CSV table of C-alpha atoms in Angstrom, one decimal:
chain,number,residue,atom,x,y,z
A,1,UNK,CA,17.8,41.9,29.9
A,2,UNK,CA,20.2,39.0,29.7
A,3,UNK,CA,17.6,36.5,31.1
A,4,UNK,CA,15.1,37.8,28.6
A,5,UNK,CA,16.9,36.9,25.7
A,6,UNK,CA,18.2,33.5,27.4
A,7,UNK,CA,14.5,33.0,27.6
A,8,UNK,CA,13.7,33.9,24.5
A,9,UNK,CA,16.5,31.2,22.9
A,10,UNK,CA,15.0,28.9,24.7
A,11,UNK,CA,11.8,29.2,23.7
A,12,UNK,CA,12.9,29.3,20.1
A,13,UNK,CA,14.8,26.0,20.2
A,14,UNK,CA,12.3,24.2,22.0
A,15,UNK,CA,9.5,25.4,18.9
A,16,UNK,CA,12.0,24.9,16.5
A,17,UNK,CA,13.3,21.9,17.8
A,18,UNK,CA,9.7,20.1,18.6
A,19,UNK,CA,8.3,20.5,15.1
A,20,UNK,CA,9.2,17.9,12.0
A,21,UNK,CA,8.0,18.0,8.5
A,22,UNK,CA,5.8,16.3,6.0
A,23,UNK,CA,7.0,16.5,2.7
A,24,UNK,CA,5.5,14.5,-0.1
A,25,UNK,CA,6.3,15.2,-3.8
A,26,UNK,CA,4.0,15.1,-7.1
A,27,UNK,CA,2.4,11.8,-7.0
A,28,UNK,CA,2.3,10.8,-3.6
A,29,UNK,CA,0.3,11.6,0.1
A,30,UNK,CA,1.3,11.5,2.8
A,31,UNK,CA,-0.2,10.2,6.3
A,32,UNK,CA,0.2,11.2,9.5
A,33,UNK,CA,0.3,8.9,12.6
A,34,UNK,CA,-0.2,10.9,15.7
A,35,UNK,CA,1.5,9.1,18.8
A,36,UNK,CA,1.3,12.1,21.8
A,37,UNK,CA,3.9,12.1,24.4
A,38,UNK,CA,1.4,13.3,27.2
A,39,UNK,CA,-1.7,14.8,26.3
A,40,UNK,CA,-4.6,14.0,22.8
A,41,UNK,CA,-5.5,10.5,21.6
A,42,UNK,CA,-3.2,8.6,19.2
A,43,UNK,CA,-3.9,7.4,15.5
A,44,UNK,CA,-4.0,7.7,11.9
A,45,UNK,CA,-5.1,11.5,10.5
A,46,UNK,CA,-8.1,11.1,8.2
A,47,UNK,CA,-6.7,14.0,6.4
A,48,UNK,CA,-3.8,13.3,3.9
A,49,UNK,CA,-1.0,15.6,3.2
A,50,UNK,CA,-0.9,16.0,-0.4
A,51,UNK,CA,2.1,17.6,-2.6
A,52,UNK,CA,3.8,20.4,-0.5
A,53,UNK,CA,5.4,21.4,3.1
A,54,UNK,CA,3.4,20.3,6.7
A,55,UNK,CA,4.5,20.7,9.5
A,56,UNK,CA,4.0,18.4,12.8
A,57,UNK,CA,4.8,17.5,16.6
A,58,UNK,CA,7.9,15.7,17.1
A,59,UNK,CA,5.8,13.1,18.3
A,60,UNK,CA,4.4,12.5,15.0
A,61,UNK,CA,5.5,9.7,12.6
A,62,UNK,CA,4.0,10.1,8.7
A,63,UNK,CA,3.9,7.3,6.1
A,64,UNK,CA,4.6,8.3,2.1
A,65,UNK,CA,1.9,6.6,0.1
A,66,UNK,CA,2.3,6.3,-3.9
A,67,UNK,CA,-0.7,7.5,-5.7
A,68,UNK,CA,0.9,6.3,-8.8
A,69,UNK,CA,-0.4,3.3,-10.5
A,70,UNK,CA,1.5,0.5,-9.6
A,71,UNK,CA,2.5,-2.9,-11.2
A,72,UNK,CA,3.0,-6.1,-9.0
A,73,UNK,CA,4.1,-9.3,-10.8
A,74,UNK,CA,3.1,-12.3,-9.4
A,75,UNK,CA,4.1,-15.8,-10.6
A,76,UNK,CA,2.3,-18.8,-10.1
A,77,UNK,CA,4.5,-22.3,-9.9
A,78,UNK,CA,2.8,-25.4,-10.1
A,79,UNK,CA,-1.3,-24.7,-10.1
A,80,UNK,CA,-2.5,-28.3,-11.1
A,81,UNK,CA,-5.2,-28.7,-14.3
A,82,UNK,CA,-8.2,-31.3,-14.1
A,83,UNK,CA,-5.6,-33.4,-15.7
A,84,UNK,CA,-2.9,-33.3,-13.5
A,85,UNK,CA,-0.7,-31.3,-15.9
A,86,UNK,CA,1.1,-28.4,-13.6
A,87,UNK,CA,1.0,-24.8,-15.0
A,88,UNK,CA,2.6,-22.1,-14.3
A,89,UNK,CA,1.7,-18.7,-14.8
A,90,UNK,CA,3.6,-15.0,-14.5
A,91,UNK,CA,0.6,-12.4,-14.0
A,92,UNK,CA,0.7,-8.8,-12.8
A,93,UNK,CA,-1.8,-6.9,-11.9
A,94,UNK,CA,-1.4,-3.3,-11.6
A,95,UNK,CA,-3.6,-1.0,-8.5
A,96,UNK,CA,-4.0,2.5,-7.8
A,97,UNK,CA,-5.0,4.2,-4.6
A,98,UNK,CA,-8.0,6.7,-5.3
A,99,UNK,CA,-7.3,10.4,-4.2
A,100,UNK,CA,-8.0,10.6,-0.2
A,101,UNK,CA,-8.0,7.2,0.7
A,102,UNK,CA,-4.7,6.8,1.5
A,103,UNK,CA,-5.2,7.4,5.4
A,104,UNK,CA,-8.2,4.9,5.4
A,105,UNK,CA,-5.7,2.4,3.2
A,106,UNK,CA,-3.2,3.0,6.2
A,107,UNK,CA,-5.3,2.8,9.3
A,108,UNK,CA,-7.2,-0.3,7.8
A,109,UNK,CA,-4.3,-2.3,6.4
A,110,UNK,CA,-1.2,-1.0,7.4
A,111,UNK,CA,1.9,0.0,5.5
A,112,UNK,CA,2.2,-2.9,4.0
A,113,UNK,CA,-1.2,-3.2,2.8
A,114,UNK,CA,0.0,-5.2,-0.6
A,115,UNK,CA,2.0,-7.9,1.0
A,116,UNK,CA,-0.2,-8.3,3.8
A,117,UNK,CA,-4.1,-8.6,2.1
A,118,UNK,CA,-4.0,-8.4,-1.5
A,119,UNK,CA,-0.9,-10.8,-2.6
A,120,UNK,CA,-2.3,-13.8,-1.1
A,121,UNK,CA,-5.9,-13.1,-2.3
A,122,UNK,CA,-5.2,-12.7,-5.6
A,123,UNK,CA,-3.0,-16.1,-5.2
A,124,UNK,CA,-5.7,-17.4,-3.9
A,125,UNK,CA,-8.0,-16.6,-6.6
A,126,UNK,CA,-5.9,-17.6,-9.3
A,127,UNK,CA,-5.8,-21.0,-8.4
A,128,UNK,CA,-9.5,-21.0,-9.5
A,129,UNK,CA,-8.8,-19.0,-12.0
A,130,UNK,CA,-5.7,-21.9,-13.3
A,131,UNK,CA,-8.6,-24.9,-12.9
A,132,UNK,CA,-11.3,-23.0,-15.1
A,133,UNK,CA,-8.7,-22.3,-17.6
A,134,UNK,CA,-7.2,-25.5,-17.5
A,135,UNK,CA,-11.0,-27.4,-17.5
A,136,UNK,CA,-11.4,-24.9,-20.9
A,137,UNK,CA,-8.3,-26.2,-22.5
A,138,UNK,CA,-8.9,-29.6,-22.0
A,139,UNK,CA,-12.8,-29.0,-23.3
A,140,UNK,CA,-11.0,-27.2,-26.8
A,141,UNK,CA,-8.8,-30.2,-27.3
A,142,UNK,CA,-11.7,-32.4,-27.0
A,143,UNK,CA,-13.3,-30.3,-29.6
A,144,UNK,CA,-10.4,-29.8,-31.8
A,145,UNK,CA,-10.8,-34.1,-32.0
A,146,UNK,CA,-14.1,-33.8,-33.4
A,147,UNK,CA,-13.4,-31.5,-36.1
């Protein structure tokens, strides 16, 4: 009787103790990243935990992705016109990550999928963005001359 309930303690604290929870709140997913001890193949889980309670191995690590829009404020120092003048700009663009595709977001680009892709692309294209603006400007105050 006595190593019957020993046995049954330990079988409790080992499922108790080998489980860990997902838990994001109202405007947020979360994604699971599956890294087995022994046994099953590692990776992201296509499937996203949405607002409520999951539970998962031990083993398992989960990343909390806003689903919020979100506003990002980029400034731009010193993009040089046609005409040598330097500008600088403060723009902010603002992104959203559609329902569901948090996990591909993840798996694709990491956690830090902002910093890492989308900053320096849109930095990138703003330059362009600084000369057409800049060739404009200096075509409206060659107008402004003739009127």
């Amino acid at each position: 009787m006595k190593n019957i309930f020993v046995l049954s303690v330990l079988c409790s604290c080992i499922m108790l103790g080998s489980c860990t929870t997902v838990a994001p709140e109202a405007g947020e997913e979360g994604v699971k990243v599956h890294k087995p001890w022994v046994f099953g193949t590692g990776g992201v889980d296509m499937t996203p935990v949405e607002t409520g309670l999951e539970y998962t191995w031990l083993s398992t690590d989960y990343v909390i992705v806003n689903m919020l829009p979100q506003a990002y404020d980029e400034d731009l120092d010193d993009a040089t016109s046609n005409d040598n003048t330097l500008l600088d700009f403060n723009t902010q663009i603002q992104l959203q990550v559609k329902d569901n595709m948090s996990p591909v977001l993840v798996k694709n680009y990491g956690v830090n999928w902002y910093s890492s892709v989308i900053k320096e692309v849109y930095r990138n294209t703003w330059w362009m963005v600084t000369i057409l603006l800049s060739s404009i400007y200096s075509r409206i105050l060659s107008l402004r001359t003739l009127f």
